[in-house]
Coordinates of C-alpha atoms in Angstrom, one line a residue:
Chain S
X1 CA 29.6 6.9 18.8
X2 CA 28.4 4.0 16.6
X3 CA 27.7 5.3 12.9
X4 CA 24.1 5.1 11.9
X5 CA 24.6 4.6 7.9
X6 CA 28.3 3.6 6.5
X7 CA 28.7 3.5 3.2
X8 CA 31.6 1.8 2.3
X9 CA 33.1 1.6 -1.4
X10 CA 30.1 1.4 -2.9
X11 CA 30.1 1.7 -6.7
X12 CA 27.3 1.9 -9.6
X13 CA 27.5 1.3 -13.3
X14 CA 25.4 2.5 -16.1
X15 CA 27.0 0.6 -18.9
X16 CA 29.9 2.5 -19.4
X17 CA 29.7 5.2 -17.6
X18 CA 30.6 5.4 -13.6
X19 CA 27.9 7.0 -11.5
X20 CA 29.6 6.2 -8.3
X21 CA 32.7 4.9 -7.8
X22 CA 33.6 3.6 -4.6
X23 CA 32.2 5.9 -2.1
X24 CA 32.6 5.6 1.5
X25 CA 30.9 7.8 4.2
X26 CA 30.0 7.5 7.5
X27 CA 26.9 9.5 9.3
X28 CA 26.5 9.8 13.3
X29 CA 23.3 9.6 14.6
X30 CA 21.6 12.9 14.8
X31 CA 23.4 14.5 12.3
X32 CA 22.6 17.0 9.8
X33 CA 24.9 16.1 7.0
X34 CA 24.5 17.8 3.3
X35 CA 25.7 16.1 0.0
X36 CA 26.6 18.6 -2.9
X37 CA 28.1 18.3 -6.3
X38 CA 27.3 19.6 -9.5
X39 CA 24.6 17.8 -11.9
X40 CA 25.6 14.5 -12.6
X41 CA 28.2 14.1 -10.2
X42 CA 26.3 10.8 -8.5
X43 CA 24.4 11.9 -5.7
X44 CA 20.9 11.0 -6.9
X45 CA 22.4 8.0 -7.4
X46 CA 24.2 7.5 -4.0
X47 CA 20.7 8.2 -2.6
X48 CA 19.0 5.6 -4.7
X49 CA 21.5 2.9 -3.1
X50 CA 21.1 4.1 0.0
X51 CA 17.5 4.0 0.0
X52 CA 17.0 0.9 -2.4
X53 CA 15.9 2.4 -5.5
X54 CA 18.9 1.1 -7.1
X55 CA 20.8 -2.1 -5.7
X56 CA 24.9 -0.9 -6.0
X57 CA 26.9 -3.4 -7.1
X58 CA 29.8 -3.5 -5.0
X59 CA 30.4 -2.0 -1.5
X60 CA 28.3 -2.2 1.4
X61 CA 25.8 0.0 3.0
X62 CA 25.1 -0.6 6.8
X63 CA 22.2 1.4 8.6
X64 CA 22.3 1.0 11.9
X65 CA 24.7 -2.0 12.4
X66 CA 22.8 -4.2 9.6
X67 CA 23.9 -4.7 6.0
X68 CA 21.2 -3.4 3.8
X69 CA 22.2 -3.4 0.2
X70 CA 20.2 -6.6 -0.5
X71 CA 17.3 -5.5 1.0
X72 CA 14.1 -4.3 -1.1
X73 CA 13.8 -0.3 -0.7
X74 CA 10.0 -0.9 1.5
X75 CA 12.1 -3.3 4.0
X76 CA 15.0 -0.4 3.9
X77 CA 12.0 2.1 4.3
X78 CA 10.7 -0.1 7.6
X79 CA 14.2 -0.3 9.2
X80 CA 14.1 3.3 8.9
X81 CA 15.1 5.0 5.7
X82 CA 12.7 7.1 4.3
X83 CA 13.0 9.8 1.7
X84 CA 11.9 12.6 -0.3
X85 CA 11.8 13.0 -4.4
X86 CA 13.2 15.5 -6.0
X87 CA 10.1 15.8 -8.5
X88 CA 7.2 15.9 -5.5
X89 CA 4.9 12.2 -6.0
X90 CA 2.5 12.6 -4.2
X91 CA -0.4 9.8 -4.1
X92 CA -3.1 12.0 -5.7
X93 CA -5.9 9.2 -5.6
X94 CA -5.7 9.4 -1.7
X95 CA -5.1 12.8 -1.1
X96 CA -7.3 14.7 -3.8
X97 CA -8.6 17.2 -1.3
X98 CA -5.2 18.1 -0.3
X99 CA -4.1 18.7 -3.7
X100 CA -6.8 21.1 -4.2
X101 CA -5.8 23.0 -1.0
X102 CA -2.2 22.9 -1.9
X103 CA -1.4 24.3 -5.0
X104 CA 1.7 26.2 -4.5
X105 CA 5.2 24.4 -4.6
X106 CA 6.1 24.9 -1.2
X107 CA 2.9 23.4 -0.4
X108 CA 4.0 20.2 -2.8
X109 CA 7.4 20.0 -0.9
X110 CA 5.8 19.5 2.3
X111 CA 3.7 17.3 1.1
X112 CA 6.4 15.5 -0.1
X113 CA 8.5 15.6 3.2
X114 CA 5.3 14.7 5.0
X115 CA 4.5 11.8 3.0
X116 CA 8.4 10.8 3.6
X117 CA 8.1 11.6 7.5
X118 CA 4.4 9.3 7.5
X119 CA 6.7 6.0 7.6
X120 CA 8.3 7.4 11.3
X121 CA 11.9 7.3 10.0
X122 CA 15.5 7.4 11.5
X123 CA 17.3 8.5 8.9
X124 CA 15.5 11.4 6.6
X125 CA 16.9 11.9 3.0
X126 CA 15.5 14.8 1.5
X127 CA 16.2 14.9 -2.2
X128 CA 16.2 19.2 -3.1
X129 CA 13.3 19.5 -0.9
X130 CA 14.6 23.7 -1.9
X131 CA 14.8 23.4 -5.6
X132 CA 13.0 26.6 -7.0
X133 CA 11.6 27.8 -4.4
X134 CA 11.9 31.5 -3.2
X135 CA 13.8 33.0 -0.1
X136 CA 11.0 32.8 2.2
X137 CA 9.7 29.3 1.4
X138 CA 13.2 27.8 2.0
X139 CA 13.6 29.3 5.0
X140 CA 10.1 27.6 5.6
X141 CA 11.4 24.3 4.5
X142 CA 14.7 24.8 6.5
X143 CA 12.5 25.3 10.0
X144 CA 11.0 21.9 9.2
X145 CA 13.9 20.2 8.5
X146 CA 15.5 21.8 11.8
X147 CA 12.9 21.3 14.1
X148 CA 13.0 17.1 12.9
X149 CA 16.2 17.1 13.5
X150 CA 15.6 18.4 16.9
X151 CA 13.3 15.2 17.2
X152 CA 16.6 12.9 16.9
X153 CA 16.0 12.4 13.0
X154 CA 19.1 12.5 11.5
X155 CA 19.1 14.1 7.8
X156 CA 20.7 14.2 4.5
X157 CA 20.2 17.5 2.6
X158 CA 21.0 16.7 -1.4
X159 CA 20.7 20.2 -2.8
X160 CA 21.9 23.1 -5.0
X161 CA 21.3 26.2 -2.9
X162 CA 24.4 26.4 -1.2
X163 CA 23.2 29.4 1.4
X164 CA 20.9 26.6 2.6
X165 CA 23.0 23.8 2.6
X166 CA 25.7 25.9 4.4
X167 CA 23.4 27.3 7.1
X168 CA 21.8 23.6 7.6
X169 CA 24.6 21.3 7.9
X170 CA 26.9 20.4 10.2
X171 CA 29.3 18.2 7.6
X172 CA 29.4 18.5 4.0
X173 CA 30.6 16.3 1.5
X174 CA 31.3 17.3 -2.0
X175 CA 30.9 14.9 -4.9
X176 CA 32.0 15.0 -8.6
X177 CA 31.8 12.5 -11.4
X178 CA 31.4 9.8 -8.4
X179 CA 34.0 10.3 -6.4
X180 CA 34.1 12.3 -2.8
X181 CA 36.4 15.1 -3.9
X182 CA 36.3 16.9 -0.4
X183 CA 34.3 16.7 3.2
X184 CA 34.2 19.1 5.9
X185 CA 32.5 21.8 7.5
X186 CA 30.5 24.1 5.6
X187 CA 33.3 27.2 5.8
X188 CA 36.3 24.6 4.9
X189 CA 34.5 23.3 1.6
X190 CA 33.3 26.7 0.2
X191 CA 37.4 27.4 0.1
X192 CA 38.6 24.2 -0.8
X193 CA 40.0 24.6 -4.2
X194 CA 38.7 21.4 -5.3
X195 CA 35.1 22.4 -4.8
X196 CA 35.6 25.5 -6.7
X197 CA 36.7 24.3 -9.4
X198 CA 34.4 21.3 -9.9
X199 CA 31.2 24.0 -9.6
X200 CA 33.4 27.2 -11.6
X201 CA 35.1 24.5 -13.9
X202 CA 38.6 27.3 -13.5
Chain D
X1 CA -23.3 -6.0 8.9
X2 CA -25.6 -4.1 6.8
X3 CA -23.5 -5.1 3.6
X4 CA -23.3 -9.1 4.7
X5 CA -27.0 -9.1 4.9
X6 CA -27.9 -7.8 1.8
X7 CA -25.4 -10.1 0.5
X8 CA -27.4 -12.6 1.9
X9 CA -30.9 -11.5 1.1
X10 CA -28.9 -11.1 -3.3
X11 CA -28.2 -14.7 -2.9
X12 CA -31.7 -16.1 -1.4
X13 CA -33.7 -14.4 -3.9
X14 CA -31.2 -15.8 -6.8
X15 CA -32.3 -19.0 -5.3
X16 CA -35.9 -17.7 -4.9
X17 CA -35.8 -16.6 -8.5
X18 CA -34.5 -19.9 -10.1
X19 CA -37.1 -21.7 -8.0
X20 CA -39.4 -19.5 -9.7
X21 CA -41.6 -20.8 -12.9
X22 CA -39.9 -18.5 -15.0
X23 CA -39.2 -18.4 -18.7
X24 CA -36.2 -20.3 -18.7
X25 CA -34.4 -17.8 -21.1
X26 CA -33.8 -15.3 -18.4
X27 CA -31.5 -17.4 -16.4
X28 CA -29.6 -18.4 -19.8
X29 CA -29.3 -14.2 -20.1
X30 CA -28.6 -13.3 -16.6
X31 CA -25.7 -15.8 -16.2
X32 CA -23.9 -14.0 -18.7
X33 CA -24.7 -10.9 -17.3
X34 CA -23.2 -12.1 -13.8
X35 CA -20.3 -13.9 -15.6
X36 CA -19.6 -9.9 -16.4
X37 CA -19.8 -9.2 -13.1
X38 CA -17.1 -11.3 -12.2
X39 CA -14.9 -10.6 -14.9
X40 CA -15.2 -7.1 -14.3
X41 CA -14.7 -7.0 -10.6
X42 CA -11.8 -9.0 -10.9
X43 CA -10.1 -6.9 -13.4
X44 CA -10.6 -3.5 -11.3
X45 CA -8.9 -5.6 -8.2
X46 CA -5.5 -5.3 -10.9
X47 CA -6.7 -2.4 -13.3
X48 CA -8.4 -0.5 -11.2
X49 CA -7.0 0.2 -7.8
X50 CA -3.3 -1.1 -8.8
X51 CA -3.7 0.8 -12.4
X52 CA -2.2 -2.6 -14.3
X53 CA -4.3 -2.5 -17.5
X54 CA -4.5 -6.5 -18.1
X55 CA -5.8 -6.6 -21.8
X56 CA -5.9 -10.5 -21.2
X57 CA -8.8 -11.0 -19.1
X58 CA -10.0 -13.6 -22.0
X59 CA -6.8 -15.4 -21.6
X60 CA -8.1 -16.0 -17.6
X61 CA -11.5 -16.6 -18.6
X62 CA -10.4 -19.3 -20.9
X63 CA -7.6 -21.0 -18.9
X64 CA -10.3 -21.7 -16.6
X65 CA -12.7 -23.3 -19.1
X66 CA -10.0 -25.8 -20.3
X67 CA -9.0 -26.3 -16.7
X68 CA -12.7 -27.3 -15.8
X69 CA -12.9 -29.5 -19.4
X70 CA -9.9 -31.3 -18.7
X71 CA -11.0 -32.1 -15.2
X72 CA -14.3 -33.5 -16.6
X73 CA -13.2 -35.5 -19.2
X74 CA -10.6 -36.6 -17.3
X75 CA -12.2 -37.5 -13.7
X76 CA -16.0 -36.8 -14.5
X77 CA -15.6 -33.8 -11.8
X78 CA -18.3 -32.0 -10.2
X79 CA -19.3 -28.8 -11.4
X80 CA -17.7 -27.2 -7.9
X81 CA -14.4 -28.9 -8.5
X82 CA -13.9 -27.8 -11.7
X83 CA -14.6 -24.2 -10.6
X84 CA -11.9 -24.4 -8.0
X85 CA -9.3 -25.9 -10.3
X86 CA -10.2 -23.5 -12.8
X87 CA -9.5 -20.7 -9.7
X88 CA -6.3 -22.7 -8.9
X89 CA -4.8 -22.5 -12.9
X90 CA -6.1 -19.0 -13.7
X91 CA -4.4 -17.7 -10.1
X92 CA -1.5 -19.6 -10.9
X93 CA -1.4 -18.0 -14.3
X94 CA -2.0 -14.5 -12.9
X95 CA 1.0 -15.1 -10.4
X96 CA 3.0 -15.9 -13.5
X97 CA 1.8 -12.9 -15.1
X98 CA 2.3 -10.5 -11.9
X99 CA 6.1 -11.6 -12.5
X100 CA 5.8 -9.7 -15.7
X101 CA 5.4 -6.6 -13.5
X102 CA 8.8 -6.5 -12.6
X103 CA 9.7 -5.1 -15.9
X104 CA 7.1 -4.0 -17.7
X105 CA 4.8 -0.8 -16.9
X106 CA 1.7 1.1 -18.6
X107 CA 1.1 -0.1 -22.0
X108 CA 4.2 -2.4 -22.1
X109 CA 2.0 -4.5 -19.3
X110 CA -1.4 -4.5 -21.4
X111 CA 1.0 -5.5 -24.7
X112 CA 2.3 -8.4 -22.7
X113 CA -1.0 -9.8 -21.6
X114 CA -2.4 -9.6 -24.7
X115 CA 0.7 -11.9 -26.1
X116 CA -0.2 -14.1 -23.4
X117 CA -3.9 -14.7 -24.4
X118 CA -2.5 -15.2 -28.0
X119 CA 0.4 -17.7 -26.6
X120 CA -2.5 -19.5 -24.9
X121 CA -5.1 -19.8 -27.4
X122 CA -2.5 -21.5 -29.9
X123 CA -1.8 -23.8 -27.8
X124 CA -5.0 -24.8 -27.0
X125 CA -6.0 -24.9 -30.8
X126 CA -3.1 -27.5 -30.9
X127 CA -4.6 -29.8 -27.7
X128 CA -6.2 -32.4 -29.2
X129 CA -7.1 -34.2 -25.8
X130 CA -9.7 -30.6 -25.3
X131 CA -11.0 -31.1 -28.6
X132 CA -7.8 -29.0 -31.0
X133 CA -9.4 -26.2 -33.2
X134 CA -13.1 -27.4 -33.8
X135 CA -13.7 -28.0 -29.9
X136 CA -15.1 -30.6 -27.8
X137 CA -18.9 -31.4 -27.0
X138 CA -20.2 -32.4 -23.4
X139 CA -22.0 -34.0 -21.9
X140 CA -24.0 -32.2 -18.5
X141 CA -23.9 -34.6 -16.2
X142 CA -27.8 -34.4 -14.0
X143 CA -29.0 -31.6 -12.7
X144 CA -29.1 -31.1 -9.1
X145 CA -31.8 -31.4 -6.7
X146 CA -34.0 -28.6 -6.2
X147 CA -33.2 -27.0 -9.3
X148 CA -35.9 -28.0 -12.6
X149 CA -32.3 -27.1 -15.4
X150 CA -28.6 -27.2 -15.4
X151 CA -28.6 -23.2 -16.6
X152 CA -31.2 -22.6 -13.4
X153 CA -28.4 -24.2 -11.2
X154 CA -25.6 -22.4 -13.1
X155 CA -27.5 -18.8 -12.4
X156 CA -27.1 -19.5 -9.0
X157 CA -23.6 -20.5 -9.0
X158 CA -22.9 -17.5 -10.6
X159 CA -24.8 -15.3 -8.6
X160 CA -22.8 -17.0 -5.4
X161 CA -19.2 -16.1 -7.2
X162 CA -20.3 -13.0 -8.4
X163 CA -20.9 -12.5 -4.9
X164 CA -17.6 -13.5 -3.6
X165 CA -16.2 -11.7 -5.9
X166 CA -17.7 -8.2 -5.1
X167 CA -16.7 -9.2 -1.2
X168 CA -13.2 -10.2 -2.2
X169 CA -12.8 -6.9 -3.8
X170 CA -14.6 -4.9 -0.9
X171 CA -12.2 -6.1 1.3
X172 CA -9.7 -5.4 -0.8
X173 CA -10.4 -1.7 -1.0
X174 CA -11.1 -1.2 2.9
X175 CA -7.9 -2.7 4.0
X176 CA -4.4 -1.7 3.8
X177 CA -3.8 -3.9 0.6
X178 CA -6.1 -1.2 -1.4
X179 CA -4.2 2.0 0.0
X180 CA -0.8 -0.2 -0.9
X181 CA -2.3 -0.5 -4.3
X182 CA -3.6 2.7 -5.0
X183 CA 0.3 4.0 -4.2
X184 CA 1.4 1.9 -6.6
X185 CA -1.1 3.2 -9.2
X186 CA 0.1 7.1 -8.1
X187 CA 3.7 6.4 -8.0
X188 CA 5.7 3.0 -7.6
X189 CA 9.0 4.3 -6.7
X190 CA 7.4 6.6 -3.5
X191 CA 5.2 3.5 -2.8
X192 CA 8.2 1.3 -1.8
X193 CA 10.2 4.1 0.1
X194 CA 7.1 4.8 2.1
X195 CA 7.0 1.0 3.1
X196 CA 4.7 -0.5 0.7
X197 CA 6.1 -3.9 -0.3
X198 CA 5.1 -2.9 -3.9
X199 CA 6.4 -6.8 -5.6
X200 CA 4.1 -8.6 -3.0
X201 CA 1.0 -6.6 -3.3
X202 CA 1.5 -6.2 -7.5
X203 CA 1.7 -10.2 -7.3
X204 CA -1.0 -10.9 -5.0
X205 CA -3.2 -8.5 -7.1
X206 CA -2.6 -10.3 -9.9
X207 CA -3.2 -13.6 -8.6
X208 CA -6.5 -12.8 -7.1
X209 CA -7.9 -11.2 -10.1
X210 CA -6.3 -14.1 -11.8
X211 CA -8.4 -16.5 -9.5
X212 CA -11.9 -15.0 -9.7
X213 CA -11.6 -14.4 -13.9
X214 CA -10.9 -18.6 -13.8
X215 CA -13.8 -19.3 -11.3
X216 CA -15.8 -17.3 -14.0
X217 CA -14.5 -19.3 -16.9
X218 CA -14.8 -22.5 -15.4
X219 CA -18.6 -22.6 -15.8
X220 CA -18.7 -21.5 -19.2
X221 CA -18.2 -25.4 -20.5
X222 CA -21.2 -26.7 -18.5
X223 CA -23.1 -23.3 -19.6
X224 CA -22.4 -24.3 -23.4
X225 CA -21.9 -27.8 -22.9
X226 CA -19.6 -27.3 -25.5
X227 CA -15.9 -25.7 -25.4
X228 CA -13.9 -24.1 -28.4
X229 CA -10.9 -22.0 -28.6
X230 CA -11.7 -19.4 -30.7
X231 CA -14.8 -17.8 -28.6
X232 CA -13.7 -19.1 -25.0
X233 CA -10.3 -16.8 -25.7
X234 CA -12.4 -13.9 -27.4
X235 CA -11.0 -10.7 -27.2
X236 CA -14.9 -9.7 -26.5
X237 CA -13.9 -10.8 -23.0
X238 CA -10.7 -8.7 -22.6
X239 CA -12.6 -5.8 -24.0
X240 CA -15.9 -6.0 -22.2
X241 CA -14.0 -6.6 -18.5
X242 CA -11.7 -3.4 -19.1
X243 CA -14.9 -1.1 -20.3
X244 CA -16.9 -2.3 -17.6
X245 CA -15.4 -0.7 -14.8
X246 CA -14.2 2.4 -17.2
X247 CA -18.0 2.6 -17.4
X248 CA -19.0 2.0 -14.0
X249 CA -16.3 3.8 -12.8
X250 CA -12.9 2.6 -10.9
X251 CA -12.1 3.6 -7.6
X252 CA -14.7 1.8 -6.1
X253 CA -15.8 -2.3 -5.7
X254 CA -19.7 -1.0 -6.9
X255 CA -18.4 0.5 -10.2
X256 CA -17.4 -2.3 -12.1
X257 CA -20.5 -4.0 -10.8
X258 CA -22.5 -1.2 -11.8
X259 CA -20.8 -1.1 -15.4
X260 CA -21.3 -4.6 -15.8
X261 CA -24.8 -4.9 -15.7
X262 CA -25.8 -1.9 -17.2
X263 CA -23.4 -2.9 -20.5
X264 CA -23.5 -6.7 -20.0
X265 CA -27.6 -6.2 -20.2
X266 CA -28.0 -4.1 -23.0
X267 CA -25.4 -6.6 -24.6
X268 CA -28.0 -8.9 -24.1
X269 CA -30.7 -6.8 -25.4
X270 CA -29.1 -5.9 -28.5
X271 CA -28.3 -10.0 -29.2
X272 CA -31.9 -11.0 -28.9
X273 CA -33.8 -7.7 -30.6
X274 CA -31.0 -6.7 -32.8
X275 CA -28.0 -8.7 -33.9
X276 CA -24.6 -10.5 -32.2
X277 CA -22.0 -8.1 -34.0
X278 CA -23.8 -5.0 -32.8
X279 CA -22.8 -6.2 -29.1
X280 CA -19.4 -5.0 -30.3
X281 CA -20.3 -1.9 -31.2
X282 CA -22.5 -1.0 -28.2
X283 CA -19.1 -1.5 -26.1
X284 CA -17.1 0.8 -28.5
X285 CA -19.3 3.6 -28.8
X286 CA -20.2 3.5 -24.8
X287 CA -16.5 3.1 -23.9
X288 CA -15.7 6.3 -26.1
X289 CA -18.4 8.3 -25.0
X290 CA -17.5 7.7 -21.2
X291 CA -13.7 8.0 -21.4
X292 CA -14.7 11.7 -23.7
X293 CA -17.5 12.6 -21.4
X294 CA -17.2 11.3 -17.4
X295 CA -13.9 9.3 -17.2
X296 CA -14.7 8.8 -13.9
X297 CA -17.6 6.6 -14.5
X298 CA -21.0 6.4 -13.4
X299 CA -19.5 7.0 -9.8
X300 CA -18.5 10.1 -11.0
X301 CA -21.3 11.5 -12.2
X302 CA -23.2 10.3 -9.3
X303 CA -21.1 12.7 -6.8
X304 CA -21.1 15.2 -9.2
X305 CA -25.0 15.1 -9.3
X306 CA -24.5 14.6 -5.1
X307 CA -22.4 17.9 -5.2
X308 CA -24.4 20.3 -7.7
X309 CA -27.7 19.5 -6.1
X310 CA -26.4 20.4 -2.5

């Protein structure tokens, strides 16, 4: 089957110091694929290119058989790339009732998916959707996430608890200081050495 | 409907009014207050909804005036002409300035138009063809039929862009432009990954808000019959357009409109009964006490008032 995003060798610079350095991935349609590393390690930033935030400077990115890295991140959002923020934006002006009947965090991060999911996309990034929430409200989270995917959305999951990433995805790939250091299924990258030693630094 | 025809009957009875055997002195007052009404509105199309605090309204206003003078002097141009050059230069300008948006955010925006206005005014100082530093007098060409005086005719001009200007930014607000813009004021970055071609909309903000301010300064030569740098770029204007809507309130096209004439007529007030430098102060004190005490305007108090009392 026909990739929906490729990333091939892309690479991004903050004056001296490599955020990404030529990256390559490929994601099927339909997938639920997780992207972990330890702070820093570049996935924000792989998910900025991806979704236009940040324009990489080599490399290509091709969603669904078109080159994309030159477009602006509303055309990328219209092609059907849409994503969540770690830090939950939502547009307060519009939705000031809402933000008076939501006041937990979970509440936030649905918002946040929701507001993400309003542009009727393809391909869902969701930027720690989970960060800091409890055991119940990621399992909450989780069921949304599932039953989109059901839909036909495919997903990327950036995040930090691994018991969710592990039980969501179906391909992992591990990053550290910009470079993929492993990719597989969850059970083969909780033993890769590799992994362990980027997150335990042993 | 309902708004279109009361948009109608505002415009009839300005041309009612100016018919009228009035003290002329009114329609040299209300002009200015409408003149505010522009300004205002125009700067809540960019400030308001987009939440781009322009600090340089008075560098629109102005580019518009010199646009219309140099049109007269030049061609003898009709009052209409110069106002739609003076739209043309003054949108143009604002386009330039929306470009500034690329880079520059929150107060680094405001800094930028404010360098602009001061960019401006030294180069028109330095114009001799407009008349340099000590200005340029004019000469009104005849008034036009049915109207007795040239400030009669420019009240109704007024009141017709005012006008416009309230519909421009009605429409504005109702469509899918305003929800664009109000994203970008919330959050730029989830704007654009929701779809919202943030550039575009920022731009044509700019330029529209740009337009009207021009449109307003463009009648203020004929008004004066008399155009100099100093006052046409006052920072009076750039103050009194940002406090209007701050006053009136912002997330609605009646709130500047209702901030403009409640400060632009006491402005007026406190000219004729007290003195001209207490204008300043009445804008200063109001602003403060607004920001401090409803900083959602007038509008907000209103549905406070709507909520308590139900």
């Amino acid at each position: 089957m026909a990739a929906l995003l490729q990333v091939k060798n892309v690479s991004k610079h903050f004056g001296g110091f490599t955020a990404l350095s030529a990256v390559s991935l490929e994601i099927a349609p339909g997938e639920r694929f997780g992207l972990i590393g330890p702070n820093g390690s570049g996935k924000t930033t792989l998910i900025n290119c991806v979704s236009g935030a940040l324009r990489n400077e080599s490399g290509s990115i091709v969603f669904d058989g078109e080159e994309v890295s030159r477009l602006a991140a509303y055309q990328r959002t219209r092609r059907g790339i849409a994503r969540s923020f770690q830090v939950p934006r939502p547009f307060h002006s519009m939705t000031v009732l809402e933000n008076l009947l939501v006041p937990t965090q979970v509440e936030l991060r649905k918002l946040e998916l929701a507001r993400a999911m309003a542009a009727r996309p393809r391909l869902l990034i969701s930027d720690e959707a989970m960060a800091g929430l409890s055991g119940g409200e990621v399992d909450e989270v989780l069921a949304i996430l599932f039953k989109l995917n059901d839909k036909g959305i495919t997903i990327i999951m950036i995040e930090h608890i691994m018991q969710a990433v592990m039980r969501f995805s179906q391909r992992i790939v591990c990053l550290d200081a910009g470079k993929i250091i492993c990719e597989g299924t969850p059970t083969s990258i909780v033993q890769n050495p590799d992994v362990q030693k980027a997150y335990l630094g042993a | 409907m309902k708004y279109w025809v009361s948009v109608a009957v505002l415009f009839l009875l300005s041309v009612a009014l100016a018919l009228a055997p009035t003290n002329d002195y009114f329609f040299y007052a209300a002009f200015v207050v409408l003149q505010f009404v522009v300004l205002s509105t125009a700067w809540n199309i960019l400030g308001g909804y987009a939440g781009y605090v322009n600090f340089g309204t008075g560098a629109f206003f102005a580019i518009g005036a010199y646009s219309a003078v140099v049109l007269f002097k030049w061609l003898g141009a009709p009052l209409a002409v110069q106002m739609v050059a003076g739209a043309a230069v003054s949108g143009l300008l604002g386009f330039s300035v929306g470009l500034l948006t690329l880079r520059l955010r929150g107060i680094f925006f405001a800094i930028a138009t404010v360098a602009v206005t001061f960019v401006l005014e030294t180069v028109m100082i330095n114009w001799r063809y407009v008349g340099g530093a000590t200005g340029l007098q004019l000469v009104r060409p005849a008034v036009i039929e049915p109207f007795d005086t040239y400030t009669r005719m420019l009240f109704v001009v007024m009141a017709l862009l005012a006008l416009i200007a309230i519909s421009v930014a009605r429409y504005v607000q109702d469509s899918w432009i305003g929800r664009g813009l109000r994203a970008i004021r919330d959050s730029e970055e989830a704007a654009e990954c929701s779809g919202v071609p943030t550039l575009k909309l920022k731009l044509f903000a700019c330029t529209i808000s740009g337009a009207l301010m021009g449109a307003a300064g463009a009648a203020m030569p004929m008004y004066l019959a008399f155009i100099e740098p100093a006052s046409t770029f006052s920072l009076n204007y750039s103050v009194s357009a940002l406090a209007m809507p701050m006053i009136g309130g912002t997330a609605h096209w009646i709130g500047p409109v209702i901030g403009a004439l409640i400060l632009a007529t006491i402005q007026q007030v406190v000219t004729v009964t007290i003195s001209n430098e207490i204008n300043v102060l009445v804008v200063g004190v109001l602003l403060v006490a607004f920001v401090v005490g409803a900083p959602d305007g007038v509008l907000g108090l209103f549905k406070r008032w709507l909520r308590s009392s139900k």
